[in-house]
mmCIF file of C-alpha atoms and ligand atoms in Angstrom:
data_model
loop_
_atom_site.group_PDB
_atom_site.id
_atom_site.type_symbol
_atom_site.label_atom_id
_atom_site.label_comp_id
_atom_site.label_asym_id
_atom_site.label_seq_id
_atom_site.Cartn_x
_atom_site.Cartn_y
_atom_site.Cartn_z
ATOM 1 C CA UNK F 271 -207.278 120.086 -86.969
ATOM 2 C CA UNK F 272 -207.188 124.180 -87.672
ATOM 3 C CA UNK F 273 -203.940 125.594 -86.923
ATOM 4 C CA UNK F 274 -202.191 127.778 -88.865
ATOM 5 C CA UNK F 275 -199.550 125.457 -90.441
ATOM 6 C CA UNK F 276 -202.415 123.198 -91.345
ATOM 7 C CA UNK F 277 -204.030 125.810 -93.224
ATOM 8 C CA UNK F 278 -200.822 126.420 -95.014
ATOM 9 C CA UNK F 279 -200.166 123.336 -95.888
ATOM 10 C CA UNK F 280 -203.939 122.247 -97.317
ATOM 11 C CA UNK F 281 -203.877 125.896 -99.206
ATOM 12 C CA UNK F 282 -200.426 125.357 -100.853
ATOM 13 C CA UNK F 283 -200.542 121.656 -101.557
ATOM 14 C CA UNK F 284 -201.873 121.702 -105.007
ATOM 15 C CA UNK F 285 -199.478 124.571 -106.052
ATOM 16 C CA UNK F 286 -196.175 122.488 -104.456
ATOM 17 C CA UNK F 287 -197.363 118.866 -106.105
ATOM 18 C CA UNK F 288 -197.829 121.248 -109.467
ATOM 19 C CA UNK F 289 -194.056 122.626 -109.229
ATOM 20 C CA UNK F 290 -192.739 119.161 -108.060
ATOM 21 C CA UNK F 291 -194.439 117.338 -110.566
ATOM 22 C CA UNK F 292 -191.844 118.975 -113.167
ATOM 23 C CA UNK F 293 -189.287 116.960 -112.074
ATOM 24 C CA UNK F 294 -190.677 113.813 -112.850
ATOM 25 C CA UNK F 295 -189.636 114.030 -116.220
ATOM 26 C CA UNK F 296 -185.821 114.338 -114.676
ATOM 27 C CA UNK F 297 -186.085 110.540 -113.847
ATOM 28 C CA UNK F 298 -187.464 107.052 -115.008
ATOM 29 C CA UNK F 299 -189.436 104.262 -113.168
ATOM 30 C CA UNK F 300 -187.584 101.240 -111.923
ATOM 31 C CA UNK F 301 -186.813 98.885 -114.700
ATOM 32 C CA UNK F 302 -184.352 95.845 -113.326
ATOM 33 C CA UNK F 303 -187.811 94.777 -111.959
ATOM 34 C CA UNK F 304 -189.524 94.516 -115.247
ATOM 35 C CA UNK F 305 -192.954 95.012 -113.522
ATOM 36 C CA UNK F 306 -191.838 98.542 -111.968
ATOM 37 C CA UNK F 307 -191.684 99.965 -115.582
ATOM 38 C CA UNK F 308 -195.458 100.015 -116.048
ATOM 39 C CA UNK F 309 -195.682 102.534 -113.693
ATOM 40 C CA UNK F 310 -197.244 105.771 -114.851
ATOM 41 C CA UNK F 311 -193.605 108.231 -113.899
ATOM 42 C CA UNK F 312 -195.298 111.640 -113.825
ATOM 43 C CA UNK F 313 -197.813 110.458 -110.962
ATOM 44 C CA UNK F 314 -197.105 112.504 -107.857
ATOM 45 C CA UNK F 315 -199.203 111.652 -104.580
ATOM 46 C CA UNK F 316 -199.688 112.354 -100.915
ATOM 47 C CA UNK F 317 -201.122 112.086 -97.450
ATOM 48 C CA UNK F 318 -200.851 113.491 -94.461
ATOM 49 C CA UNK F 319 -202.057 112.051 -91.417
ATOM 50 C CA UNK F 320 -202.308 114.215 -88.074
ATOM 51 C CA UNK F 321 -202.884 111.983 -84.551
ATOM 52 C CA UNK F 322 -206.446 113.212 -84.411
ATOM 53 C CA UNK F 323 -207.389 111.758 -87.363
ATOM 54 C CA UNK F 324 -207.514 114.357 -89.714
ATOM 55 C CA UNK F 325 -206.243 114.108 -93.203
ATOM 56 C CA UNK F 326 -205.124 115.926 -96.432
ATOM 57 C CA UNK F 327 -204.460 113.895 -99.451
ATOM 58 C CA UNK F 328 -203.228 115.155 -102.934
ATOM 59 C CA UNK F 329 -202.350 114.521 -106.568
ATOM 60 C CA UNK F 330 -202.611 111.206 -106.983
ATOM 61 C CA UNK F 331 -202.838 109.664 -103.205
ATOM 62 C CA UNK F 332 -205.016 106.290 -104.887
ATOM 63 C CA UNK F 333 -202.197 105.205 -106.989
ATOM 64 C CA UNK F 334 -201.661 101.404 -105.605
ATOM 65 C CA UNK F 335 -197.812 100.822 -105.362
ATOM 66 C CA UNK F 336 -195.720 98.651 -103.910
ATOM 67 C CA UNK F 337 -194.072 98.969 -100.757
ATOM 68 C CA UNK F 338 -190.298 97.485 -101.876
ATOM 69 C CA UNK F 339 -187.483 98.932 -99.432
ATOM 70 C CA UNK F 340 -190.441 100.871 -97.321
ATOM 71 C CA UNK F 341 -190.925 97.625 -95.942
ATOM 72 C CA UNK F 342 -188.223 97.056 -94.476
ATOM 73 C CA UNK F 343 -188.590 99.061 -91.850
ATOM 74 C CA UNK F 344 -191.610 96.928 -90.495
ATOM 75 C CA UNK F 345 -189.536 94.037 -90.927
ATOM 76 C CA UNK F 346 -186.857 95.606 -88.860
ATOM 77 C CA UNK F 347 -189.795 96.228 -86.076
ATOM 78 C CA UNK F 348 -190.980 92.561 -86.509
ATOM 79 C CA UNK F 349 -187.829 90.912 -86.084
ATOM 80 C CA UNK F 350 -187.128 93.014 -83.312
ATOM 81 C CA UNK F 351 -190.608 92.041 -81.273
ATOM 82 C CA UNK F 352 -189.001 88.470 -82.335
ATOM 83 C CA UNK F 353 -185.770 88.453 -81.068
ATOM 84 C CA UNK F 354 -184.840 91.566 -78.958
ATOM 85 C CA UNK F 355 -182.338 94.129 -80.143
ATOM 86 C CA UNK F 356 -179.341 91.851 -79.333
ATOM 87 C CA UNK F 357 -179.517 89.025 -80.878
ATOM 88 C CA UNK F 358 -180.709 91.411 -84.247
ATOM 89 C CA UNK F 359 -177.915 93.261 -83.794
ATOM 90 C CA UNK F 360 -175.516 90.012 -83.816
ATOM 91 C CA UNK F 361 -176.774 89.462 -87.561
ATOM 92 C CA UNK F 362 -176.497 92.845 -88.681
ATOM 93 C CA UNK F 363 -174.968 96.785 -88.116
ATOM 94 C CA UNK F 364 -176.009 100.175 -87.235
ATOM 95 C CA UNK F 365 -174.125 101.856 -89.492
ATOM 96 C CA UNK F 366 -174.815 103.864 -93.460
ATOM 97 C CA UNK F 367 -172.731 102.378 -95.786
ATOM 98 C CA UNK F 368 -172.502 105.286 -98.723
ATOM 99 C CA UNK F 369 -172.664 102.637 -101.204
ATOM 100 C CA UNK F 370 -175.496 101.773 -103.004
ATOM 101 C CA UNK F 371 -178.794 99.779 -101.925
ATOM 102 C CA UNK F 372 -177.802 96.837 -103.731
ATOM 103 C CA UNK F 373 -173.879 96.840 -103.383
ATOM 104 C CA UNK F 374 -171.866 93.600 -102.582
ATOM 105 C CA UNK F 375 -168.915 95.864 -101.771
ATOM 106 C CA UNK F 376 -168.069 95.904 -98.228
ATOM 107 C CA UNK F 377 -169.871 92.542 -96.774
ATOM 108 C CA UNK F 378 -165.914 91.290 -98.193
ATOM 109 C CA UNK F 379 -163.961 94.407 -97.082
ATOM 110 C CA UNK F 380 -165.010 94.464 -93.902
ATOM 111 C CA UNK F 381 -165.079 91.988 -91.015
ATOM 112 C CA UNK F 382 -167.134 90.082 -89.388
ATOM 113 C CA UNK F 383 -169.269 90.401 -92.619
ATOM 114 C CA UNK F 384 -172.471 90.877 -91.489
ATOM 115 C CA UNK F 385 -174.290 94.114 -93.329
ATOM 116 C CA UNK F 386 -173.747 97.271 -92.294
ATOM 117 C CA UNK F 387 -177.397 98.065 -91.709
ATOM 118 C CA UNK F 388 -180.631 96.561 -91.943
ATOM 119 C CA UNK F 389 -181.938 99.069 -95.037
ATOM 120 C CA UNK F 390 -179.467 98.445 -97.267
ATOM 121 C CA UNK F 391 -180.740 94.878 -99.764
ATOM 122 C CA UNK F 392 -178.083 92.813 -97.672
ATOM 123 C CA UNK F 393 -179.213 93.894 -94.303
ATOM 124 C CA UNK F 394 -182.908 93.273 -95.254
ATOM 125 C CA UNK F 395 -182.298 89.677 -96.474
ATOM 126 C CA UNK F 396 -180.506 89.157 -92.767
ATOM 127 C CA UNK F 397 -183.429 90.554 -90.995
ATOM 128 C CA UNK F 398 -185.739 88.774 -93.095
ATOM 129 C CA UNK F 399 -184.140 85.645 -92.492
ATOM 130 C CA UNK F 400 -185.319 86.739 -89.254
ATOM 131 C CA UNK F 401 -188.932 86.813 -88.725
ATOM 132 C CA UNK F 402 -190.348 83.606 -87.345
ATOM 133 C CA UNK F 403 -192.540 81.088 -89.382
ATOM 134 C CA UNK F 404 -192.310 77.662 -90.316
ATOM 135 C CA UNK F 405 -192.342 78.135 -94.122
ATOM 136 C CA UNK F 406 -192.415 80.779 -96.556
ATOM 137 C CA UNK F 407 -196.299 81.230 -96.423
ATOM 138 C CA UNK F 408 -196.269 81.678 -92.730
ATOM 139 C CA UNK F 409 -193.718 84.034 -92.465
ATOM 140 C CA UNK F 410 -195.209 86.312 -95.454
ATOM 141 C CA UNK F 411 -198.479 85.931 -93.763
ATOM 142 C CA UNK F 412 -196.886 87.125 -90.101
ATOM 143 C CA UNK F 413 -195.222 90.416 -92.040
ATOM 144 C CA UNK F 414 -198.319 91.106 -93.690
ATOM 145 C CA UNK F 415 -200.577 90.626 -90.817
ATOM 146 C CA UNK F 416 -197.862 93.316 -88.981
ATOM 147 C CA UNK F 417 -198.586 95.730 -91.889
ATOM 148 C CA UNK F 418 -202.120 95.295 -91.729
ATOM 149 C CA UNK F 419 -202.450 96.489 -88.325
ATOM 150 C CA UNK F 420 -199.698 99.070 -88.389
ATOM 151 C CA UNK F 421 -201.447 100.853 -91.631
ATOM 152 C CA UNK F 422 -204.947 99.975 -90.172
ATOM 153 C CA UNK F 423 -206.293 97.962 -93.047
ATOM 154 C CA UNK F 424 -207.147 94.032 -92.916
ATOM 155 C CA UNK F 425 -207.315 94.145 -97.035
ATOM 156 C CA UNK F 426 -203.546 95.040 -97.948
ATOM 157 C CA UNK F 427 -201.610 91.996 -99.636
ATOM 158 C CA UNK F 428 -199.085 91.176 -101.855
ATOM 159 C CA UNK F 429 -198.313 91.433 -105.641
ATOM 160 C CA UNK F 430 -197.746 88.042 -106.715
ATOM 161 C CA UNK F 431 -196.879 89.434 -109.879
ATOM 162 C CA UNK F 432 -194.576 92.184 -108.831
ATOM 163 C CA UNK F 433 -193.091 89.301 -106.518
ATOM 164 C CA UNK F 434 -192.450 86.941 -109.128
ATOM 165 C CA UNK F 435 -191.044 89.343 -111.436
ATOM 166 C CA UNK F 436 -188.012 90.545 -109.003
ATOM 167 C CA UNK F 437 -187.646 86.816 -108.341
ATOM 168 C CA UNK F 438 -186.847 85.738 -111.703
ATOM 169 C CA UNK F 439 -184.467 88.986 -112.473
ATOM 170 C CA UNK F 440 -182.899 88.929 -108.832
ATOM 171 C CA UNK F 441 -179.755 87.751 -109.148
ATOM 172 C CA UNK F 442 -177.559 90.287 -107.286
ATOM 173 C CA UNK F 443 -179.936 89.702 -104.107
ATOM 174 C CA UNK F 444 -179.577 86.170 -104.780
ATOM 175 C CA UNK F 445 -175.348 86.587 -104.381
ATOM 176 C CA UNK F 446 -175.743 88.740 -101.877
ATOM 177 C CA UNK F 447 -177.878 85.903 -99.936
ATOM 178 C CA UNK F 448 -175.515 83.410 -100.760
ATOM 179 C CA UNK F 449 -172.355 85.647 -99.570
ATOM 180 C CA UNK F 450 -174.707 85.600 -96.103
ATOM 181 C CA UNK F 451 -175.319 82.360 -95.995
ATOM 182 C CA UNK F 452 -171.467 81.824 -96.355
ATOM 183 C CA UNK F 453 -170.663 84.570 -93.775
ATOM 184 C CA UNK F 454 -173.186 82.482 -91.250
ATOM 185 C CA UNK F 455 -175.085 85.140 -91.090
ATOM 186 C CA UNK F 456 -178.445 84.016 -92.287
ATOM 187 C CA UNK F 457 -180.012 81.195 -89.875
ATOM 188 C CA UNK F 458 -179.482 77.466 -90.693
ATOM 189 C CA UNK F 459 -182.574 76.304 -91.114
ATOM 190 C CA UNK F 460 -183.452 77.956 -93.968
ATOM 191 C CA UNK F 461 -182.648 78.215 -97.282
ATOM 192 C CA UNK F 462 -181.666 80.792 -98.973
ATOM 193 C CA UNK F 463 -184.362 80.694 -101.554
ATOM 194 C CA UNK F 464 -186.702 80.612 -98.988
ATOM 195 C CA UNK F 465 -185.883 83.620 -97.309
ATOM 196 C CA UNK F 466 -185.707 85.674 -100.943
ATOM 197 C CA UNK F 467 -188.985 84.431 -101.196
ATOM 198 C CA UNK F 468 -189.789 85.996 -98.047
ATOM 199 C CA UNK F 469 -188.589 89.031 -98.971
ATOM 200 C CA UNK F 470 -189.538 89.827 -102.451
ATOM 201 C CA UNK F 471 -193.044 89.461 -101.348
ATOM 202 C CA UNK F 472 -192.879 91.739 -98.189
ATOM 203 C CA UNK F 473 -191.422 93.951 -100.971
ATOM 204 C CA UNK F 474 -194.316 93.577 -103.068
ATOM 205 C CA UNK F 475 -196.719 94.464 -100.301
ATOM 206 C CA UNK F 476 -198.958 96.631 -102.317
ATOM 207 C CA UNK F 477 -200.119 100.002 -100.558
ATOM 208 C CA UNK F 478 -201.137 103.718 -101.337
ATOM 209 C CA UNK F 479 -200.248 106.875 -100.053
ATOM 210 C CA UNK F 480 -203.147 106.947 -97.457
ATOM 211 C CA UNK F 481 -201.387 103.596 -95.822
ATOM 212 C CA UNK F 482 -198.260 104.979 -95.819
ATOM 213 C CA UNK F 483 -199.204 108.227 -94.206
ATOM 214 C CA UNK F 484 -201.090 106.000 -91.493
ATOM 215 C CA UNK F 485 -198.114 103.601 -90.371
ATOM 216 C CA UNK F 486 -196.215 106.926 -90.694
ATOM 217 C CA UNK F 487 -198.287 108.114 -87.889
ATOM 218 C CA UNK F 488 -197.207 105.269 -85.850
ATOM 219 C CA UNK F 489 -194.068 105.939 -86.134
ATOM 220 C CA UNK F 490 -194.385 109.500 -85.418
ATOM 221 C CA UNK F 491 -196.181 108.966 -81.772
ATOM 222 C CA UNK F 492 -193.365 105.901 -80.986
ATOM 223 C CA UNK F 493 -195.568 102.846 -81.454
ATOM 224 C CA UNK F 494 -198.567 104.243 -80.081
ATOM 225 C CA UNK F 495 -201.688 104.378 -82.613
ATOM 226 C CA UNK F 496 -203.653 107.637 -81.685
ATOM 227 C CA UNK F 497 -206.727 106.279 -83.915
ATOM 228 C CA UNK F 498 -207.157 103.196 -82.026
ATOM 229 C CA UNK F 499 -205.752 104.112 -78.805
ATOM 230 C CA UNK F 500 -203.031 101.144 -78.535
ATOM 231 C CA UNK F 501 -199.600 100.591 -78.428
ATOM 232 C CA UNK F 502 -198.967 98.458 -81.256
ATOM 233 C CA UNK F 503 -195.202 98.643 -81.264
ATOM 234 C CA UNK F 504 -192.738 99.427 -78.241
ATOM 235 C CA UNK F 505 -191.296 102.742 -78.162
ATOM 236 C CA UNK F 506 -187.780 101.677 -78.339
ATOM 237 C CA UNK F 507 -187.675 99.892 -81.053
ATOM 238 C CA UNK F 508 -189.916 102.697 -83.016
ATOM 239 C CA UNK F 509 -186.816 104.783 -82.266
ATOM 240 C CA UNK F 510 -184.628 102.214 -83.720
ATOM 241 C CA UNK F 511 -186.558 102.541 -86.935
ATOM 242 C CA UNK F 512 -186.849 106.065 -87.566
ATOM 243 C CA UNK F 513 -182.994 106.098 -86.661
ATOM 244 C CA UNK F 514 -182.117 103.888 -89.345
ATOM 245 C CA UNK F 515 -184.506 105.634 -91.623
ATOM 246 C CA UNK F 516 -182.606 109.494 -90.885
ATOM 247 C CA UNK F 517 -179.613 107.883 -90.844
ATOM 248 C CA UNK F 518 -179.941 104.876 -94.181
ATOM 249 C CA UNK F 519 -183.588 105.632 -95.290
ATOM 250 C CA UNK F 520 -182.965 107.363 -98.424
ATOM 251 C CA UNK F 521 -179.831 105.194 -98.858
ATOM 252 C CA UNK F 522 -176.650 107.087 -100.300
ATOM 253 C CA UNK F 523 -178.590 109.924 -100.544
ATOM 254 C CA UNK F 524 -179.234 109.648 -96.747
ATOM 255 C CA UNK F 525 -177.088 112.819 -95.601
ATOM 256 C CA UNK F 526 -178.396 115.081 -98.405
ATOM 257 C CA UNK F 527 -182.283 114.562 -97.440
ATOM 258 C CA UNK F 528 -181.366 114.761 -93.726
ATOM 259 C CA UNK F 529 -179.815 118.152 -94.253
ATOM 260 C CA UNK F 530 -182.333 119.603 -96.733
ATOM 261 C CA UNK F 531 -185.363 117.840 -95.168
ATOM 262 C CA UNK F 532 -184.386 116.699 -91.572
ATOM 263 C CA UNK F 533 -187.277 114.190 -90.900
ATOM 264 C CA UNK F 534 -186.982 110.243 -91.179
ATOM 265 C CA UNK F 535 -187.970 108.958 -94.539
ATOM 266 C CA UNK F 536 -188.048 105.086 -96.241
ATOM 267 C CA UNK F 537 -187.743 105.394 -99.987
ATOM 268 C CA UNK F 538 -188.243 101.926 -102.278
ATOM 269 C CA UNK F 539 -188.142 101.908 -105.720
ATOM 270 C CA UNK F 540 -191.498 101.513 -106.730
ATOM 271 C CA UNK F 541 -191.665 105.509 -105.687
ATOM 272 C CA UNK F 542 -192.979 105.478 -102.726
ATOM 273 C CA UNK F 543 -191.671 107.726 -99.721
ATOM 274 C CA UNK F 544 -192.814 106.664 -95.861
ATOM 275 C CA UNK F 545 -191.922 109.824 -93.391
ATOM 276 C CA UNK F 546 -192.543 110.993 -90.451
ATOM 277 C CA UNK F 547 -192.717 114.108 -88.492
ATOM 278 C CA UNK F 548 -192.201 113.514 -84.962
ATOM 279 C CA UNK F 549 -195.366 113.758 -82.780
ATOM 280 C CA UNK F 550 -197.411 115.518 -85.697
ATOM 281 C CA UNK F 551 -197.470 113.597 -88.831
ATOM 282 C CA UNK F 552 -197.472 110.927 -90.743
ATOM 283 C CA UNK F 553 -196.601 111.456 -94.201
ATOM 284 C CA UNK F 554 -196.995 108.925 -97.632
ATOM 285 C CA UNK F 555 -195.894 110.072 -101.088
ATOM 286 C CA UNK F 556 -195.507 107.881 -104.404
ATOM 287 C CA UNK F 557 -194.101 109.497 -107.566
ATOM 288 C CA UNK F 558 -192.840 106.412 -109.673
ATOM 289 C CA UNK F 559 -189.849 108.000 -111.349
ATOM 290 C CA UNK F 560 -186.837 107.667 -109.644
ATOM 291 C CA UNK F 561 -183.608 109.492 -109.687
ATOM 292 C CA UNK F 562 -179.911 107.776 -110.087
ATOM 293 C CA UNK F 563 -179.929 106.535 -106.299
ATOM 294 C CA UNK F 564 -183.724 105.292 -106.543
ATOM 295 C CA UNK F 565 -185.296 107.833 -104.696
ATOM 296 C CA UNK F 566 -188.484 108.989 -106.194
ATOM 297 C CA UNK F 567 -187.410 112.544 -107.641
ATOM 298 C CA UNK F 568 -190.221 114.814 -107.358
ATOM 299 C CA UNK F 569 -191.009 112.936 -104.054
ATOM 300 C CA UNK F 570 -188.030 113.882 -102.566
ATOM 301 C CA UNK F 571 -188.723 117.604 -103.670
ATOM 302 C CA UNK F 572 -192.498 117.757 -102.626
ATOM 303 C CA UNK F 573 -190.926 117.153 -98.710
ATOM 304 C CA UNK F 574 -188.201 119.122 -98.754
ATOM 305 C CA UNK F 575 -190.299 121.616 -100.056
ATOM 306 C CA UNK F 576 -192.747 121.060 -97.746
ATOM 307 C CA UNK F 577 -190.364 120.600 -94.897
ATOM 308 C CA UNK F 578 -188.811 124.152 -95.468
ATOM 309 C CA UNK F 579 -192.315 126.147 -95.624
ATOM 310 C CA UNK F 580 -193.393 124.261 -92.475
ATOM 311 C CA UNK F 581 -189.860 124.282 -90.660
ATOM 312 C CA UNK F 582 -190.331 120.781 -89.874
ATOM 313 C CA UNK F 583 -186.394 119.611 -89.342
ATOM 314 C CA UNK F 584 -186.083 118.160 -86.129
ATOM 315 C CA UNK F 585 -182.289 119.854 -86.290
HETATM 316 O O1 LIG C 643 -184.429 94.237 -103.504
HETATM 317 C C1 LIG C 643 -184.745 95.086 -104.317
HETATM 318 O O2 LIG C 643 -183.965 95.500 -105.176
HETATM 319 C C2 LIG C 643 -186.141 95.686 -104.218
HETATM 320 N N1 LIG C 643 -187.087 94.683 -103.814
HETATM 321 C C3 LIG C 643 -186.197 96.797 -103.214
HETATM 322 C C4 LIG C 643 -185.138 97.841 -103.431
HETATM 323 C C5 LIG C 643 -185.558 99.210 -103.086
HETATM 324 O O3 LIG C 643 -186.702 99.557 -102.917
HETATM 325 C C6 LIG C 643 -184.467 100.196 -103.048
HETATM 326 N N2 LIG C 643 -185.012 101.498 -102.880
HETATM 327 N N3 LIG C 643 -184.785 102.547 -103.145
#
């Protein structure tokens, strides 16, 4: 790829990941997952991924991190290729909350109690509850086989580790899954600790930048994967995602990074950033300290940076 934007982009890189890396000292790396902590905060990483295979990574791009709220968007996709948008959409909303990831808050205040979206903590454990398998292995194994082929790489797993330390620390995902169970909203034939299992290891699916930037690209030609030549995903519900992720993917901080950056984006709090730039890019970033809504600070500010000096909003 040689077009003028492209040569903008791989000349300026290293002097935008050099400004944005200043920032990292503004935040801290996740701690209510004890595991998180270890993470070296003034790492800042990307890759870019164009649909004819051509790449630029930066900083530090081989950092191994794990996916946490990121995946949630391939859960979404997988429970969708499950069960169809309706009968997902009986279990769980289309709709930001403004509250944070974690909050409790309005699964009470509002009826009929199912979560307002499917990227807030709440709304994940719903959609996880989701995904079809006969036991927790099965299920974790279907999620990471769908990541696999989505980021093109049979090697990816989980962090047992990571997994087991949200587990035992977990116990405002473990109301909330209880408060769902109560609401009828998760299904009956599972228990509730099964399905957190589920999830806290799809959130410990460990990945780096180059990954990201390549499920990204996915995203960013609907479901089709230009490197292989097949749709792995159908377009509609690839639009569903990258919805969600304008509209929820950065959380509470959702309307801010729409209006500075104006591309989709899936934060988690391990630092990673997924985005996507419609029919040209796929993006991955990772800078381990977060900012008060758990956004990865100097991630955020490496694309909206980027996003300005490329005009990239799709407003
Ligand atoms: O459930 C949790 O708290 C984590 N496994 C994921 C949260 C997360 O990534 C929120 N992101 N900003």
């Amino acid at each position: 790829m040689m077009n003028e934007q492209w040569r903008h982009l791989t000349t300026k890189l290293p002097e935008w990941l050099d400004d944005c890396r200043q920032y990292a000292k503004d935040g801290e790396a996740a701690s209510y997952i004890p595991e998180l902590a270890k993470a070296p905060a003034d790492a800042l990483g990307i890759s870019i991924l164009t649909p004819d295979g051509s790449m630029i990574a930066g900083g530090d791009s081989g950092l191994q991190f794990t996916m946490q709220s990121i995946s949630k968007v391939f859960t979404l996709l997988l429970a969708l290729v499950d069960h169809g948008e309706e009968h997902v959409f009986s279990k769980v909303g289309m709709e930001p909350t403004g509250d944070d990831f974690n909050s409790i808050l309005k699964l009470e205040l509002v009826e009929p109690g199912i979560p307002f979206n499917p990227l807030i903590n709440a709304g994940a454990i719903a959609v996880t509850s989701l995904i079809k398998g006969s036991s927790v292995a099965e299920r974790t194994e279907r999620v990471l086989a769908f990541i696999r082929l989505m980021a093109g790489d049979d090697a990816i797993d989980y962090n047992e580790t990571v997994s087991r330390s949200e587990s035992v620390t977990a116990h405002r995902n473990r109301s909330l899954a209880y408060f769902l169970k109560e609401n009828g909203v998760l299904d009956e034939q599972t228990s509730v600790e099964e399905v957190l299992s589920v999830y806290f290891n799809h959130c410990a699916i460990e990945v780096t930048c180059g990954h990201l930037a390549r499920m990204g690209l996915i995203l960013a030609c609907g479901g089709f994967d230009p490197l292989s030549g097949r749709q792995l995903v159908p377009r509609r519900y690839v639009q569903i995602a990258k919805t969600f992720m304008l509209t929820c993917g950065m959380y509470n901080a959702s309307g801010e990074f729409a209006i500075r950056a104006g591309i989709p984006a899936k934060s988690g709090v391990a630092g990673g950033i997924l985005a996507v730039v419609p029919g040209q890019y796929g993006i991955g970033v990772v800078g381990p300290a977060l900012n008060r809504k758990g956004n990865s600070i100097a991630g955020i500010r490496l694309l909206e940076t980027m996003s300005v000096e490329c005009d990239w909003s799709i407003f």
